[in-house]
Structures are given as C-alpha cells and as structure tokens.
CSV table of C-alpha atoms in Angstrom, one decimal:
chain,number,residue,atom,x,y,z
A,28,UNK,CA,0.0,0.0,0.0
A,29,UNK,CA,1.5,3.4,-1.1
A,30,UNK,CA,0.5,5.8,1.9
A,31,UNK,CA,2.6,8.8,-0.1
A,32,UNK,CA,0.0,8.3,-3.2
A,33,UNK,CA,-3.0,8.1,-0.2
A,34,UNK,CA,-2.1,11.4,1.6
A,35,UNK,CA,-1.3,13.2,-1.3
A,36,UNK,CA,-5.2,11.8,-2.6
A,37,UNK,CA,-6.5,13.1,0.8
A,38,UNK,CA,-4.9,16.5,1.0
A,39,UNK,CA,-6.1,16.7,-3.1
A,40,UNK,CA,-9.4,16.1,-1.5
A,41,UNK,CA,-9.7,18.2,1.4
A,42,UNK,CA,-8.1,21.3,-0.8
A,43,UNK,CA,-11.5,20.5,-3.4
A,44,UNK,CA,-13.7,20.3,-0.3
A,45,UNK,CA,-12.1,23.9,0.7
A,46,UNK,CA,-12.3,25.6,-1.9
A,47,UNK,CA,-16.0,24.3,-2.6
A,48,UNK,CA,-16.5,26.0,0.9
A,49,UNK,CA,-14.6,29.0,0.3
A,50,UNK,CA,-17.0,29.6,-3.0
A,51,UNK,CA,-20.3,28.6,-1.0
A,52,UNK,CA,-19.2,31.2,2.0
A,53,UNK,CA,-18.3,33.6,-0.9
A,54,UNK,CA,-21.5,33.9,-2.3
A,55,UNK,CA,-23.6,33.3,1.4
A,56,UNK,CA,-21.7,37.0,1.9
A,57,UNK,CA,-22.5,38.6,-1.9
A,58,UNK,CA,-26.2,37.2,-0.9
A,59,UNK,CA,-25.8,39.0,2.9
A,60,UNK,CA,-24.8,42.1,0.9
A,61,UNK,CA,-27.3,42.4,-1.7
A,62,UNK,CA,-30.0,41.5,1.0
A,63,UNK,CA,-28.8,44.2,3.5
A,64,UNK,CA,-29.2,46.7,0.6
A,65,UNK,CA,-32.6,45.6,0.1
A,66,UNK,CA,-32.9,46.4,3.6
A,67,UNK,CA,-31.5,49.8,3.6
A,68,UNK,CA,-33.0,50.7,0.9
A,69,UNK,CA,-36.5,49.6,2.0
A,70,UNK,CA,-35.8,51.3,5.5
A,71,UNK,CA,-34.8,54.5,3.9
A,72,UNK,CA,-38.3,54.2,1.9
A,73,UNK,CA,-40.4,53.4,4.5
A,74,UNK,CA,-38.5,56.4,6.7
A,75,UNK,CA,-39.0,59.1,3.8
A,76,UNK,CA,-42.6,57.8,3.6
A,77,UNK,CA,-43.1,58.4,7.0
A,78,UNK,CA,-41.6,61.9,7.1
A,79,UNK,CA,-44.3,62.3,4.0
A,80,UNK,CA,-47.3,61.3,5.6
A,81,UNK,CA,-46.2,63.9,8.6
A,82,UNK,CA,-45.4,67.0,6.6
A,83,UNK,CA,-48.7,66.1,4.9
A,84,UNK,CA,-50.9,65.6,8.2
A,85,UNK,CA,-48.8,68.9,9.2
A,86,UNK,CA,-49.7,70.7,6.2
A,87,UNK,CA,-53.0,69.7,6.5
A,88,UNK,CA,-53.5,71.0,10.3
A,89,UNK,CA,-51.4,74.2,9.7
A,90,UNK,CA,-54.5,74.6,6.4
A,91,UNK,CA,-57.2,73.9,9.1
A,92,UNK,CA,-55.6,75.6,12.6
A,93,UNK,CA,-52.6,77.4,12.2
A,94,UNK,CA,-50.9,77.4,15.7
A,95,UNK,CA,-47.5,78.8,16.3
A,96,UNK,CA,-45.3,75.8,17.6
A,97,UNK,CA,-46.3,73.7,15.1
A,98,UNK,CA,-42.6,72.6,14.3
A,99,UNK,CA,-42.7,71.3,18.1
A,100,UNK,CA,-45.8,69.5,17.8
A,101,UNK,CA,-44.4,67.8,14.3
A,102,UNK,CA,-41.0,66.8,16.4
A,103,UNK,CA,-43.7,65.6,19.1
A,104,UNK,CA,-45.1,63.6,16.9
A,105,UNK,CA,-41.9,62.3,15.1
A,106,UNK,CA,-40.6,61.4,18.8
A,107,UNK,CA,-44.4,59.1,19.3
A,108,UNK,CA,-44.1,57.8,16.3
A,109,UNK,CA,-40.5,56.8,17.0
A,110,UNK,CA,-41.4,55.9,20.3
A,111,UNK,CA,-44.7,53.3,19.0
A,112,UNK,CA,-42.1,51.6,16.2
A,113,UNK,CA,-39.1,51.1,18.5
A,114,UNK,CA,-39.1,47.9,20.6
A,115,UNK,CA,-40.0,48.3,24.7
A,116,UNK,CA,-37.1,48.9,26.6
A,117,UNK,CA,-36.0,45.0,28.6
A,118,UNK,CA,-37.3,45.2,32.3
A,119,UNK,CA,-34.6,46.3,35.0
A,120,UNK,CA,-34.8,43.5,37.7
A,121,UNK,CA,-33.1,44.5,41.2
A,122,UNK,CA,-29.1,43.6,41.3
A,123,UNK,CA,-29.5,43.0,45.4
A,124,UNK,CA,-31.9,41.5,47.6
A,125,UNK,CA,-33.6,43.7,50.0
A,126,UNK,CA,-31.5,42.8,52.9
A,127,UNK,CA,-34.5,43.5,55.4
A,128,UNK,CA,-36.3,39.9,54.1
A,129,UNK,CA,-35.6,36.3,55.6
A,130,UNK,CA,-33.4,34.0,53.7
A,131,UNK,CA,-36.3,32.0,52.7
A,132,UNK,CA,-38.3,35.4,51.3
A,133,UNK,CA,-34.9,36.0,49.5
A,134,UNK,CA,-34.7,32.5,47.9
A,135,UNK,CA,-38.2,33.0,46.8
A,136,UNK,CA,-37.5,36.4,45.4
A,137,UNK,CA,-35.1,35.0,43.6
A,138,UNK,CA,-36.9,32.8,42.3
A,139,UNK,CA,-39.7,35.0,41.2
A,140,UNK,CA,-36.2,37.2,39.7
A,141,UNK,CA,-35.3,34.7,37.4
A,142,UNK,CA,-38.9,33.8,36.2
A,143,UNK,CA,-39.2,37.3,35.4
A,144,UNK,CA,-36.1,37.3,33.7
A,145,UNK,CA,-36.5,33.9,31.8
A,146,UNK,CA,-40.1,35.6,30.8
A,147,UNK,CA,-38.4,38.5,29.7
A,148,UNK,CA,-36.0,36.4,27.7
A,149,UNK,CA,-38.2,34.2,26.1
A,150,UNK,CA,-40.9,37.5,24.7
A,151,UNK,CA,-37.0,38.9,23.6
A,152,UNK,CA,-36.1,35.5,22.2
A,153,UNK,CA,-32.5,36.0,23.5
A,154,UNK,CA,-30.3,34.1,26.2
A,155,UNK,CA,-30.3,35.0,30.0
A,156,UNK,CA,-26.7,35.0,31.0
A,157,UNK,CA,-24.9,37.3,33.7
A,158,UNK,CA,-23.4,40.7,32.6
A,159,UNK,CA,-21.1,41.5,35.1
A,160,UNK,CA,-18.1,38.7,34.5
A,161,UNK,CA,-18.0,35.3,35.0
A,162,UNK,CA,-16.4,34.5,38.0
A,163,UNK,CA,-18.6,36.4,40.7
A,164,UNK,CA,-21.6,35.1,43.3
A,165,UNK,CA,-24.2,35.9,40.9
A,166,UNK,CA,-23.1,34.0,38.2
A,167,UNK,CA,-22.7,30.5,40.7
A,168,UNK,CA,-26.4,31.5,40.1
A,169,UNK,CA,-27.0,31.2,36.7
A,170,UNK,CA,-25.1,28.1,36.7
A,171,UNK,CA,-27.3,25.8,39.1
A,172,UNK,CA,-27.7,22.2,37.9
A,173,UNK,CA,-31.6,22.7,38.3
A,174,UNK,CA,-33.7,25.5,39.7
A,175,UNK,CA,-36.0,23.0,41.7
A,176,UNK,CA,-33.9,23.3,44.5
C-alpha cells in the first residue's frame, strides 16, 4: 500500500472540499450584501414615507388651525411615532436583595427574579446570562444544575 500516493489523494481532497466551501461562503456573503441593501433601501423608503405622511398631516392642520409651535408638535409627533415603532425597553430587575427579608423570602424572590427574567428572555427570544463577569456570586447563580432546589 502506497501511503505517499493516499495522503497526497487526501490532502487533493480536502483542498477540493475547501475551496468548494470557500466559494459557498463567498456567495452566502454577496447574498448578505445584496440582501442588507434591500434592507436599507426599504428602510430608507419606509422612513421618507413616513416623514411624507407627517409633513402632509402637518400641512393639513397648519391649512385647518394654524398654531404657532407647530414645528414642536411635528417633532412631538416624530418622537411618538419613534417611540410606538421602537421595541420596549428590557425590564430592570433588582441587582441586590432587599437585605431586610428572611433568607427564605430571599430564595423566593429569587426565584420570582429569574422567572421574570426567563419571561423576559423568552418574549425577547434572547439568552439570560450574567453581565457583570463570570467568576462572581451571581453568576454560581445562573449556573445551578436545576432551579428546583
């Protein structure tokens, strides 16, 4: 058996397989580009639509009552309109226990913290993990074998 003639057969292989990979990955990015312009571009048409339809409601109450702020009450309503597209801001959940409660009302506000915050996490579809480090007391937390106990 020639093992030379085999390597050289395997390394020809893997080489094919990369440079098949290298051309899929190529084109998964030309695709990510074209796509994120899509996305720009619809963005940037959906904004300028927006700032339309409120120069035109403007326009339109200026016609019918002409008041003198009206460039604060379009910047109002910019700022509500901005407010009711933007996602809700993620609950702030209490980074100490309230040191005046039993151990066992502590445990169970615990509990009730991380419900709230797997809740939270689910609705956000994201991952709960601790934000201050990785080697503190609150992340022995987050790291429990089961939360039954």
């Amino acid at each position: 058996m020639d093992y030379a003639a085999e390597f050289e057969q395997i390394a020809a292989e893997t080489l094919r397989r990369s440079v098949m990979l290298r051309e899929e990955l190529d084109d998964i990015d030309r695709q990510t580009v074209i796509r994120a312009q899509q996305v720009a571009a619809n963005a940037a048409r959906r904004f300028d639509e927006v700032v339309e339809l409120l120069a035109q409601e403007a326009a339109e109450a200026e016609i019918a009552e002409p008041q003198p702020d009206s460039h604060e009450v379009q910047e109002e309503r910019i700022q509500s309109i901005a407010r009711a597209v933007a996602p809700p801001p993620p609950p702030v959940f209490p980074a100490e226990p309230d040191p005046t409660l039993t151990p066992e009302q502590q445990r169970q506000a615990e509990i009730r913290a991380a419900v709230a915050r797997a809740r939270a996490a689910r609705e956000a579809r994201s991952v709960v993990a601790p934000s201050d480090g990785d080697y503190d007391s609150e992340s022995e937390y987050y790291r429990r074998s089961t939360w039954l106990d």
